[in-house]
Short mmCIF file of C-alpha atoms and ligand atoms in Angstrom, two decimals:
data_model
loop_
_atom_site.label_atom_id
_atom_site.label_comp_id
_atom_site.label_asym_id
_atom_site.label_seq_id
_atom_site.Cartn_x
_atom_site.Cartn_y
_atom_site.Cartn_z
CA UNK V 1 0.00 0.00 0.00
CA UNK V 2 1.20 3.52 -0.79
CA UNK V 3 0.80 5.57 2.39
CA UNK V 4 0.23 9.31 2.67
CA UNK V 5 1.18 11.54 5.53
CA UNK V 6 -2.07 13.44 6.02
CA UNK V 7 -5.16 13.21 8.18
CA UNK V 8 -7.56 12.69 5.26
CA UNK V 9 -5.62 9.61 4.21
CA UNK V 10 -5.58 8.21 7.76
CA UNK V 11 -9.33 8.75 8.01
CA UNK V 12 -9.92 7.08 4.67
CA UNK V 13 -8.17 3.96 6.01
CA UNK V 14 -10.37 4.11 9.10
CA UNK V 15 -13.46 4.40 6.92
CA UNK V 16 -12.50 1.17 5.10
CA UNK V 17 -11.65 -0.70 8.30
CA UNK V 18 -14.08 -3.55 8.95
CA UNK V 19 -12.91 -3.70 12.60
CA UNK V 20 -13.32 0.02 13.30
CA UNK V 21 -16.48 -0.59 15.32
CA UNK V 22 -14.59 -2.68 17.88
CA UNK V 23 -13.06 0.50 19.27
CA UNK V 24 -16.40 1.40 20.83
CA UNK V 25 -16.25 -1.75 22.98
CA UNK V 26 -13.42 -0.26 25.08
CA UNK V 27 -12.88 2.43 27.69
CA UNK V 28 -10.00 4.84 27.07
CA UNK V 29 -8.09 6.57 29.87
CA UNK V 30 -8.49 10.34 29.95
CA UNK V 31 -6.51 13.34 31.09
CA UNK V 32 -8.27 16.72 31.48
CA UNK V 33 -11.39 15.18 29.93
CA UNK V 34 -9.51 14.25 26.78
CA UNK V 35 -8.94 10.59 25.93
CA UNK V 36 -5.42 9.31 25.40
CA UNK V 37 -4.25 7.85 22.15
CA UNK V 38 -3.49 4.53 23.77
CA UNK V 39 -0.49 2.71 22.29
CA UNK V 40 0.27 0.57 25.31
CA UNK V 41 -1.79 -2.58 24.72
CA UNK V 42 1.50 -4.50 24.75
CA UNK V 43 1.69 -3.78 28.48
CA UNK V 44 -1.91 -3.58 29.65
CA UNK V 45 -4.85 -3.91 27.27
CA UNK V 46 -7.81 -1.56 27.69
CA UNK V 47 -10.89 -2.33 29.71
CA UNK V 48 -13.80 -3.71 27.69
CA UNK V 49 -16.98 -1.81 28.54
CA UNK V 50 -18.71 -5.04 29.56
CA UNK V 51 -16.10 -5.79 32.23
CA UNK V 52 -18.07 -4.18 35.02
CA UNK V 53 -21.25 -6.05 34.16
CA UNK V 54 -19.36 -9.33 33.97
CA UNK V 55 -17.86 -8.88 37.41
CA UNK V 56 -21.22 -7.80 38.78
CA UNK V 57 -22.81 -10.96 37.38
CA UNK V 58 -20.28 -13.11 39.22
CA UNK V 59 -20.73 -11.08 42.40
CA UNK V 60 -24.45 -11.77 42.08
CA UNK V 61 -23.77 -15.47 41.58
CA UNK V 62 -21.65 -15.45 44.69
CA UNK V 63 -24.33 -13.61 46.64
CA UNK V 64 -27.27 -15.69 45.40
CA UNK V 65 -25.71 -19.11 45.09
CA UNK V 66 -22.74 -18.93 47.46
CA UNK V 67 -21.12 -22.36 47.62
CA UNK V 68 -23.72 -23.82 45.29
CA UNK V 69 -22.20 -21.62 42.57
CA UNK V 70 -19.58 -24.29 41.97
CA UNK V 71 -22.20 -26.61 40.49
CA UNK V 72 -25.32 -24.46 39.96
CA UNK V 73 -26.33 -21.40 38.03
CA UNK V 74 -25.82 -20.58 34.35
CA UNK V 75 -22.07 -20.96 34.42
CA UNK V 76 -21.12 -23.35 37.22
CA UNK V 77 -17.62 -22.39 38.35
CA UNK V 78 -16.50 -25.99 38.46
CA UNK V 79 -16.71 -26.23 34.67
CA UNK V 80 -16.21 -22.59 33.78
CA UNK V 81 -12.67 -23.01 32.44
CA UNK V 82 -14.08 -25.21 29.65
CA UNK V 83 -15.90 -22.22 28.20
CA UNK V 84 -12.58 -20.37 27.99
CA UNK V 85 -10.65 -23.28 26.49
CA UNK V 86 -12.85 -23.23 23.37
CA UNK V 87 -12.09 -19.55 22.82
CA UNK V 88 -8.40 -19.66 23.76
CA UNK V 89 -7.61 -22.50 21.34
CA UNK V 90 -8.03 -20.55 18.06
CA UNK V 91 -5.90 -17.68 19.38
CA UNK V 92 -2.83 -19.88 19.81
CA UNK V 93 -3.56 -22.57 17.20
CA UNK V 94 -4.32 -25.48 19.48
CA UNK V 95 -7.16 -27.85 20.30
CA UNK V 96 -9.27 -26.90 23.33
CA UNK V 97 -7.83 -29.91 25.18
CA UNK V 98 -4.29 -28.51 24.76
CA UNK V 99 -4.98 -25.20 26.54
CA UNK V 100 -6.16 -24.21 29.99
CA UNK V 101 -6.51 -20.93 31.91
CA UNK V 102 -4.78 -20.98 35.29
CA UNK V 103 -2.54 -19.01 37.66
CA UNK V 104 -0.34 -16.20 36.36
CA UNK V 105 2.38 -16.29 33.75
CA UNK V 106 5.65 -16.68 35.61
CA UNK V 107 4.06 -19.25 37.91
CA UNK V 108 3.04 -21.28 34.87
CA UNK V 109 6.50 -20.92 33.37
CA UNK V 110 7.85 -22.58 36.50
CA UNK V 111 5.21 -25.32 36.51
CA UNK V 112 5.85 -26.15 32.87
CA UNK V 113 9.61 -26.22 33.45
CA UNK V 114 8.96 -28.76 36.20
CA UNK V 115 7.52 -30.99 33.48
CA UNK V 116 9.66 -30.09 30.50
CA UNK V 117 13.04 -29.24 31.97
CA UNK V 118 14.25 -32.60 33.14
CA UNK V 119 18.05 -32.52 32.84
CA UNK V 120 19.77 -35.87 32.31
CA UNK V 121 23.52 -36.49 32.33
CA UNK V 122 25.25 -34.11 29.93
CA UNK V 123 21.97 -32.73 28.66
CA UNK V 124 21.18 -30.18 31.35
CA UNK V 125 21.40 -26.77 29.69
CA UNK V 126 18.70 -24.30 28.71
CA UNK V 127 19.05 -22.08 25.67
CA UNK V 128 17.21 -18.76 25.56
CA UNK V 129 17.33 -15.31 23.96
CA UNK V 130 19.66 -12.74 25.53
CA UNK V 131 17.66 -9.81 26.86
CA UNK V 132 14.56 -11.85 27.65
CA UNK V 133 11.98 -10.27 29.95
CA UNK V 134 13.52 -10.23 33.45
CA UNK V 135 10.88 -12.46 35.02
CA UNK V 136 11.78 -15.19 32.53
CA UNK V 137 15.48 -14.75 33.23
CA UNK V 138 14.87 -15.09 36.97
CA UNK V 139 12.58 -18.08 36.54
CA UNK V 140 15.08 -19.93 34.36
CA UNK V 141 18.02 -19.02 36.58
CA UNK V 142 16.24 -20.32 39.66
CA UNK V 143 15.15 -23.52 37.88
CA UNK V 144 18.70 -24.46 36.88
CA UNK V 145 19.89 -23.73 40.43
CA UNK V 146 17.07 -25.82 41.82
CA UNK V 147 18.46 -28.73 39.80
CA UNK V 148 21.91 -28.10 41.28
CA UNK V 149 23.55 -26.31 38.34
CA UNK V 150 25.36 -23.05 38.01
CA UNK V 151 23.38 -20.48 36.01
CA UNK V 152 26.47 -19.15 34.21
CA UNK V 153 27.21 -22.61 32.90
CA UNK V 154 23.73 -24.05 32.42
CA UNK V 155 22.09 -21.13 30.61
CA UNK V 156 23.15 -20.36 27.05
CA UNK V 157 21.97 -17.00 25.71
CA UNK V 158 21.77 -16.25 22.01
CA UNK V 159 22.82 -12.63 21.42
CA UNK V 160 22.40 -10.30 18.46
CA UNK V 161 25.56 -9.72 16.41
CA UNK V 162 27.71 -6.72 17.21
CA UNK V 163 25.85 -3.50 16.37
CA UNK V 164 22.53 -5.31 15.78
CA UNK V 165 19.34 -5.49 17.85
CA UNK V 166 17.59 -8.34 16.13
CA UNK V 167 18.49 -12.01 16.47
CA UNK V 168 19.10 -13.81 13.21
CA UNK V 169 17.28 -17.14 12.94
CA UNK V 170 20.41 -18.72 11.44
CA UNK V 171 22.36 -17.73 14.57
CA UNK V 172 19.70 -19.19 16.87
CA UNK V 173 19.60 -22.46 14.93
CA UNK V 174 23.40 -22.64 14.76
CA UNK V 175 23.78 -22.13 18.51
CA UNK V 176 21.18 -24.81 19.23
CA UNK V 177 23.01 -27.27 16.97
CA UNK V 178 26.47 -26.38 18.28
CA UNK V 179 25.38 -27.24 21.81
CA UNK V 180 23.20 -30.13 20.70
CA UNK V 181 24.44 -32.73 23.16
CA UNK V 182 24.19 -30.42 26.19
CA UNK V 183 20.74 -28.90 25.79
CA UNK V 184 17.69 -30.18 27.63
CA UNK V 185 15.38 -27.28 26.87
CA UNK V 186 15.01 -24.46 24.34
CA UNK V 187 12.91 -21.72 25.92
CA UNK V 188 12.28 -18.54 23.95
CA UNK V 189 9.87 -15.66 23.95
CA UNK V 190 7.48 -15.67 20.98
CA UNK V 191 7.97 -11.91 20.58
CA UNK V 192 10.73 -10.11 22.43
CA UNK V 193 9.32 -7.45 24.76
CA UNK V 194 12.08 -4.93 24.05
CA UNK V 195 12.61 -5.03 20.29
CA UNK V 196 9.23 -6.41 19.23
CA UNK V 197 10.95 -9.13 17.19
CA UNK V 198 8.74 -12.12 16.43
CA UNK V 199 11.05 -15.11 16.37
CA UNK V 200 10.72 -17.85 13.79
CA UNK V 201 9.05 -20.18 16.26
CA UNK V 202 8.70 -23.05 13.83
CA UNK V 203 12.40 -22.99 12.85
CA UNK V 204 13.39 -22.84 16.53
CA UNK V 205 11.11 -25.79 17.33
CA UNK V 206 12.50 -27.88 14.48
CA UNK V 207 16.08 -27.09 15.53
CA UNK V 208 15.37 -27.89 19.19
CA UNK V 209 13.75 -31.21 18.35
CA UNK V 210 16.58 -32.14 15.97
CA UNK V 211 18.94 -32.28 18.96
CA UNK V 212 16.45 -34.05 21.21
CA UNK V 213 15.54 -31.04 23.38
CA UNK V 214 12.10 -29.92 24.49
CA UNK V 215 10.93 -26.58 23.09
CA UNK V 216 8.72 -24.06 24.88
CA UNK V 217 7.68 -20.45 24.38
CA UNK V 218 6.65 -17.54 26.56
CA UNK V 219 3.92 -15.90 24.49
CA UNK V 220 3.27 -12.85 26.68
CA UNK V 221 3.78 -10.53 23.71
CA UNK V 222 2.56 -12.91 21.02
CA UNK V 223 -0.77 -14.38 22.16
CA UNK V 224 -3.60 -12.26 20.79
CA UNK V 225 -1.08 -10.23 18.79
CA UNK V 226 0.05 -12.56 16.00
CA UNK V 227 -1.49 -15.76 14.63
CA UNK V 228 0.09 -18.85 16.17
CA UNK V 229 -0.01 -22.53 15.26
CA UNK V 230 1.37 -24.18 18.36
CA UNK V 231 -0.06 -27.60 17.60
CA UNK V 232 1.04 -27.73 13.96
CA UNK V 233 4.46 -26.30 14.76
CA UNK V 234 4.85 -29.17 17.24
CA UNK V 235 5.75 -26.87 20.13
CA UNK V 236 5.99 -28.86 23.38
CA UNK V 237 4.58 -26.23 25.72
CA UNK V 238 3.81 -22.53 26.02
CA UNK V 239 2.26 -20.02 28.36
CA UNK V 240 1.08 -16.43 28.16
CA UNK V 241 -0.59 -13.69 30.12
CA UNK V 242 -3.98 -12.40 29.05
CA UNK V 243 -3.70 -8.82 30.28
CA UNK V 244 -1.53 -7.50 27.41
CA UNK V 245 -3.03 -8.04 23.96
CA UNK V 246 -6.01 -9.92 25.35
CA UNK V 247 -7.45 -7.19 27.58
CA UNK V 248 -8.35 -9.29 30.62
CA UNK V 249 -7.33 -6.72 33.24
CA UNK V 250 -4.33 -6.16 35.51
CA UNK V 251 -2.99 -9.42 36.92
CA UNK V 252 -5.38 -11.32 34.64
CA UNK V 253 -5.24 -15.07 34.42
CA UNK V 254 -2.57 -16.85 32.38
CA UNK V 255 -3.02 -19.57 29.77
CA UNK V 256 -0.97 -22.69 29.16
CA UNK V 257 -0.49 -24.94 26.14
CA UNK V 258 0.72 -28.53 26.35
CA UNK V 259 1.00 -30.46 23.09
CA UNK V 260 -1.33 -33.45 23.05
CA UNK V 261 1.57 -35.81 22.36
CA UNK V 262 2.55 -35.34 26.01
CA UNK V 263 -0.85 -36.03 27.54
CA UNK V 264 -0.17 -39.66 28.34
CA UNK V 265 3.52 -39.34 29.22
CA UNK V 266 3.69 -40.53 32.80
CA UNK V 267 7.43 -39.74 33.02
CA UNK V 268 6.77 -36.00 33.13
CA UNK V 269 7.05 -34.57 36.60
CA UNK V 270 4.21 -32.35 37.72
CA UNK V 271 3.57 -30.27 40.76
CA UNK V 272 0.08 -31.47 41.52
CA UNK V 273 -2.97 -30.11 43.26
CA UNK V 274 -6.58 -31.17 43.57
CA UNK V 275 -7.82 -29.12 40.63
CA UNK V 276 -5.63 -31.07 38.23
CA UNK V 277 -7.07 -34.33 39.52
CA UNK V 278 -9.28 -36.50 37.34
CA UNK V 279 -12.47 -34.48 37.19
CA UNK V 280 -14.95 -37.30 37.63
CA UNK V 281 -13.28 -38.40 40.86
CA UNK V 282 -12.07 -35.06 42.20
CA UNK V 283 -14.57 -34.87 45.00
CA UNK V 284 -14.05 -38.44 46.15
CA UNK V 285 -11.03 -36.97 47.94
CA UNK V 286 -8.95 -40.11 47.50
CA UNK V 287 -5.25 -40.67 47.98
CA UNK V 288 -2.88 -40.89 44.98
CA UNK V 289 -2.78 -38.23 42.26
CA UNK V 290 -4.45 -39.14 38.98
CA UNK V 291 -4.24 -36.23 36.51
CA UNK V 292 -7.20 -35.06 34.45
CA UNK V 293 -6.58 -35.59 30.74
CA UNK V 294 -5.06 -32.79 28.71
CA UNK V 295 -3.73 -29.40 29.76
CA UNK V 296 -6.34 -29.37 32.55
CA UNK V 297 -4.19 -31.93 34.37
CA UNK V 298 -1.63 -29.17 35.08
CA UNK V 299 -4.09 -27.16 37.19
CA UNK V 300 -3.31 -26.98 40.87
CA UNK V 301 -5.74 -24.68 42.65
CA UNK V 302 -9.42 -24.07 42.17
CA UNK V 303 -10.61 -21.85 39.34
CA UNK V 304 -10.03 -18.10 39.81
CA UNK V 305 -13.56 -17.14 38.92
CA UNK V 306 -13.28 -13.34 38.73
CA UNK V 307 -10.17 -13.18 36.51
CA UNK V 308 -11.60 -15.97 34.39
CA UNK V 309 -14.87 -14.12 33.92
CA UNK V 310 -12.96 -11.08 32.67
CA UNK V 311 -10.81 -13.18 30.34
CA UNK V 312 -13.90 -14.96 29.04
CA UNK V 313 -15.50 -11.70 28.07
CA UNK V 314 -12.41 -10.39 26.32
CA UNK V 315 -12.09 -13.68 24.44
CA UNK V 316 -15.65 -13.18 23.27
CA UNK V 317 -14.50 -9.94 21.64
CA UNK V 318 -11.83 -11.92 19.76
CA UNK V 319 -14.53 -14.32 18.63
CA UNK V 320 -16.57 -11.36 17.42
CA UNK V 321 -13.55 -10.13 15.43
CA UNK V 322 -13.24 -13.59 13.82
CA UNK V 323 -10.19 -14.47 15.94
CA UNK V 324 -6.79 -13.67 14.45
CA UNK V 325 -7.05 -13.27 10.65
CA UNK V 326 -8.75 -9.90 10.27
CA UNK V 327 -6.99 -8.56 13.36
CA UNK V 328 -3.59 -9.56 12.00
CA UNK V 329 -4.33 -7.99 8.60
CA UNK V 330 -5.28 -4.71 10.19
CA UNK V 331 -2.35 -4.94 12.59
CA UNK V 332 0.15 -5.27 9.74
CA UNK V 333 -1.22 -2.18 8.04
CA UNK V 334 -1.40 -0.17 11.27
CA UNK V 335 2.17 -1.00 12.20
CA UNK V 336 3.47 -0.43 8.68
CA UNK V 337 1.74 2.94 8.73
CA UNK V 338 3.46 3.76 12.03
CA UNK V 339 6.82 2.81 10.49
CA UNK V 340 6.05 5.12 7.55
CA UNK V 341 4.92 7.97 9.79
CA UNK V 342 8.07 7.74 11.93
CA UNK V 343 10.26 7.70 8.82
CA UNK V 344 8.39 10.75 7.49
CA UNK V 345 9.10 12.59 10.76
CA UNK V 346 12.79 11.70 10.44
CA UNK V 347 12.80 13.02 6.87
CA UNK V 348 11.26 16.32 7.91
CA UNK V 349 13.75 16.60 10.75
CA UNK V 350 16.60 15.95 8.34
CA UNK V 351 18.10 13.23 10.54
CA UNK V 352 17.26 9.91 12.09
CA UNK V 353 15.90 11.34 15.34
CA UNK V 354 13.83 8.19 15.84
CA UNK V 355 15.66 4.95 15.17
CA UNK V 356 13.34 1.96 14.79
CA UNK V 357 14.86 -1.23 16.21
CA UNK V 358 11.86 -3.47 15.45
CA UNK V 359 12.31 -5.68 12.35
CA UNK V 360 11.49 -4.01 9.03
CA UNK V 361 10.00 -7.22 7.67
CA UNK V 362 6.36 -7.38 8.77
CA UNK V 363 6.49 -11.18 9.16
CA UNK V 364 9.17 -10.72 11.84
CA UNK V 365 7.13 -8.46 14.11
CA UNK V 366 3.73 -8.06 15.71
CA UNK V 367 2.00 -4.81 16.62
CA UNK V 368 4.83 -3.20 18.57
CA UNK V 369 7.28 -0.64 17.23
CA UNK V 370 10.30 0.08 19.44
CA UNK V 371 12.17 3.30 18.82
CA UNK V 372 15.31 4.78 20.26
CA UNK V 373 15.49 8.56 20.16
CA UNK V 374 18.82 10.00 19.10
CA UNK V 375 18.78 12.19 22.19
CA UNK V 376 16.50 13.05 25.12
CA UNK V 377 14.49 9.85 24.86
CA UNK V 378 12.86 10.13 28.27
CA UNK V 379 12.04 13.82 27.76
CA UNK V 380 10.39 12.98 24.45
CA UNK V 381 8.45 10.17 26.05
CA UNK V 382 7.22 12.46 28.83
CA UNK V 383 6.12 15.02 26.23
CA UNK V 384 4.13 12.36 24.42
CA UNK V 385 2.30 11.45 27.62
CA UNK V 386 1.68 15.10 28.51
CA UNK V 387 0.11 15.46 25.05
CA UNK V 388 -2.17 12.45 25.32
CA UNK V 389 -0.14 9.79 23.60
CA UNK V 390 0.44 6.88 25.94
CA UNK V 391 3.08 4.39 24.88
CA UNK V 392 5.62 3.09 27.32
CA UNK V 393 9.20 3.63 28.27
CA UNK V 394 11.61 0.76 28.79
CA UNK V 395 14.98 1.32 30.36
CA UNK V 396 17.56 2.13 29.25
CA UNK V 397 16.35 3.99 26.15
CA UNK V 398 13.37 2.55 24.31
CA UNK V 399 9.95 4.02 23.56
CA UNK V 400 7.49 1.26 22.72
CA UNK V 401 4.42 2.17 20.66
CA UNK V 402 1.93 -0.59 20.00
CA UNK V 403 -1.13 0.08 17.87
CA UNK V 404 -3.65 -2.63 18.71
CA UNK V 405 -6.02 -3.58 15.88
CA UNK V 406 -8.91 -4.17 18.27
CA UNK V 407 -9.09 -0.52 19.34
CA UNK V 408 -6.53 1.70 17.61
CA UNK V 409 -7.21 3.71 14.48
CA UNK V 410 -5.09 5.01 11.62
CA UNK V 411 -5.90 8.50 12.84
CA UNK V 412 -4.22 7.56 16.16
CA UNK V 413 -1.07 6.78 14.20
CA UNK V 414 -1.17 9.97 12.17
CA UNK V 415 -1.64 12.09 15.30
CA UNK V 416 1.22 10.31 17.04
CA UNK V 417 3.45 11.16 14.08
CA UNK V 418 2.46 14.82 14.24
CA UNK V 419 3.39 14.86 17.89
CA UNK V 420 6.72 13.05 17.42
CA UNK V 421 7.67 15.72 14.92
CA UNK V 422 6.50 18.62 17.08
CA UNK V 423 8.25 17.32 20.20
CA UNK V 424 11.55 16.75 18.39
CA UNK V 425 11.38 20.32 17.10
CA UNK V 426 10.53 21.80 20.46
CA UNK V 427 13.42 20.36 22.50
C1 PLP E 501 4.70 -9.33 30.74
C2 PLP E 501 5.65 -10.47 30.80
C3 PLP E 501 5.76 -11.25 31.95
C4 PLP E 501 4.98 -10.91 33.20
O1 PLP E 501 4.85 -12.03 33.99
P1 PLP E 501 3.74 -12.11 35.16
O2 PLP E 501 4.03 -13.41 35.79
O3 PLP E 501 2.40 -12.04 34.49
O4 PLP E 501 3.95 -10.94 36.05
C5 PLP E 501 6.62 -12.33 31.93
N1 PLP E 501 7.34 -12.63 30.83
C6 PLP E 501 7.25 -11.90 29.70
C7 PLP E 501 8.05 -12.28 28.49
C8 PLP E 501 6.42 -10.79 29.66
O5 PLP E 501 6.35 -10.05 28.56
#
């Protein structure tokens, strides 16, 4: 598409946008009675308007049914997660049996490592991307220590080449193969939180399996952002949070994926709890853990009804949008337009004031565009916020702007560009 740097053009794209109506499903934060242009769905998605009603409905269930709510009412809590599984599956490319909502993300990362990081002999190392989200670094570090290894030795990080920000797939694959006989687990992010790079998950999975390692992904920045095919790609396990691109609210429930080929593997360790117990016998309260079939067998504690109710409602909005296809198409155009608009600002400024570190190739990124300002990055960021554009700042120097196809418009992008130009001129 040939883009134009003017408001009429941006509005013409909005007029042709079949998802434009979805914007009205969300509440936007305001400052001095003026709504923000919200470009921070990569950190916390906006509140769907129905959220309040959904919570109220569950409060009413609690009030009216109390303990009977587990088995009675329109949505008995005991089986409520099944309603979510159906809607989560198409977002990550899995069968409903392979996914389950539970806990929060880093907790699930640990639980899945209990099952899929089982070091044996010389094969005890984990390979991951350098610069992964800190929580993942800490989780992996503590897991290798828990197994009695030294983190410096047992964790192999793949780094970008000198002077580059993006990891090259060939370098990832080469490192996996070079360390083939030492690696127990390949654990990557789907999309890196800092650069916005979407890794070639299929190539990583193939490489990991070729050396006999398990392969898992943290999809915090990928689930609900880009289309995924976890089952077909043969990924062993994955987990994600639902409060970023999936709008389930702060601290929202996490989701897990376990490939069905592992369902009957009794050699996998699990940290068990009653909610993962065979459903038909759960309330017999018997001794000896027998897991429920599928991803559900990884549950530990009883269903978190309130966070699940919020996630359910936001998943319904994905269903309304036709799940990932239309969203991804719009997302590619939105993000490409943001690239164009930033480059136009640089042209007008006569220098690369805003350096984009997110991959140029649209197949290697999701919604997020990460930029490094040539100078005064934090000052520029603060100006954006003061002028109603809310992205986010990541130390040491990155401004992340993420247009979300569910609720952002092309006009949002155009206005952000205007402001980037004005701010650079004013400081
Ligand atoms: C957002 C994010 C997290 C946050 O983890 P919580 O357990 O939900 O606090 C973890 N890992 C990655 C890669 C993230 O992007």
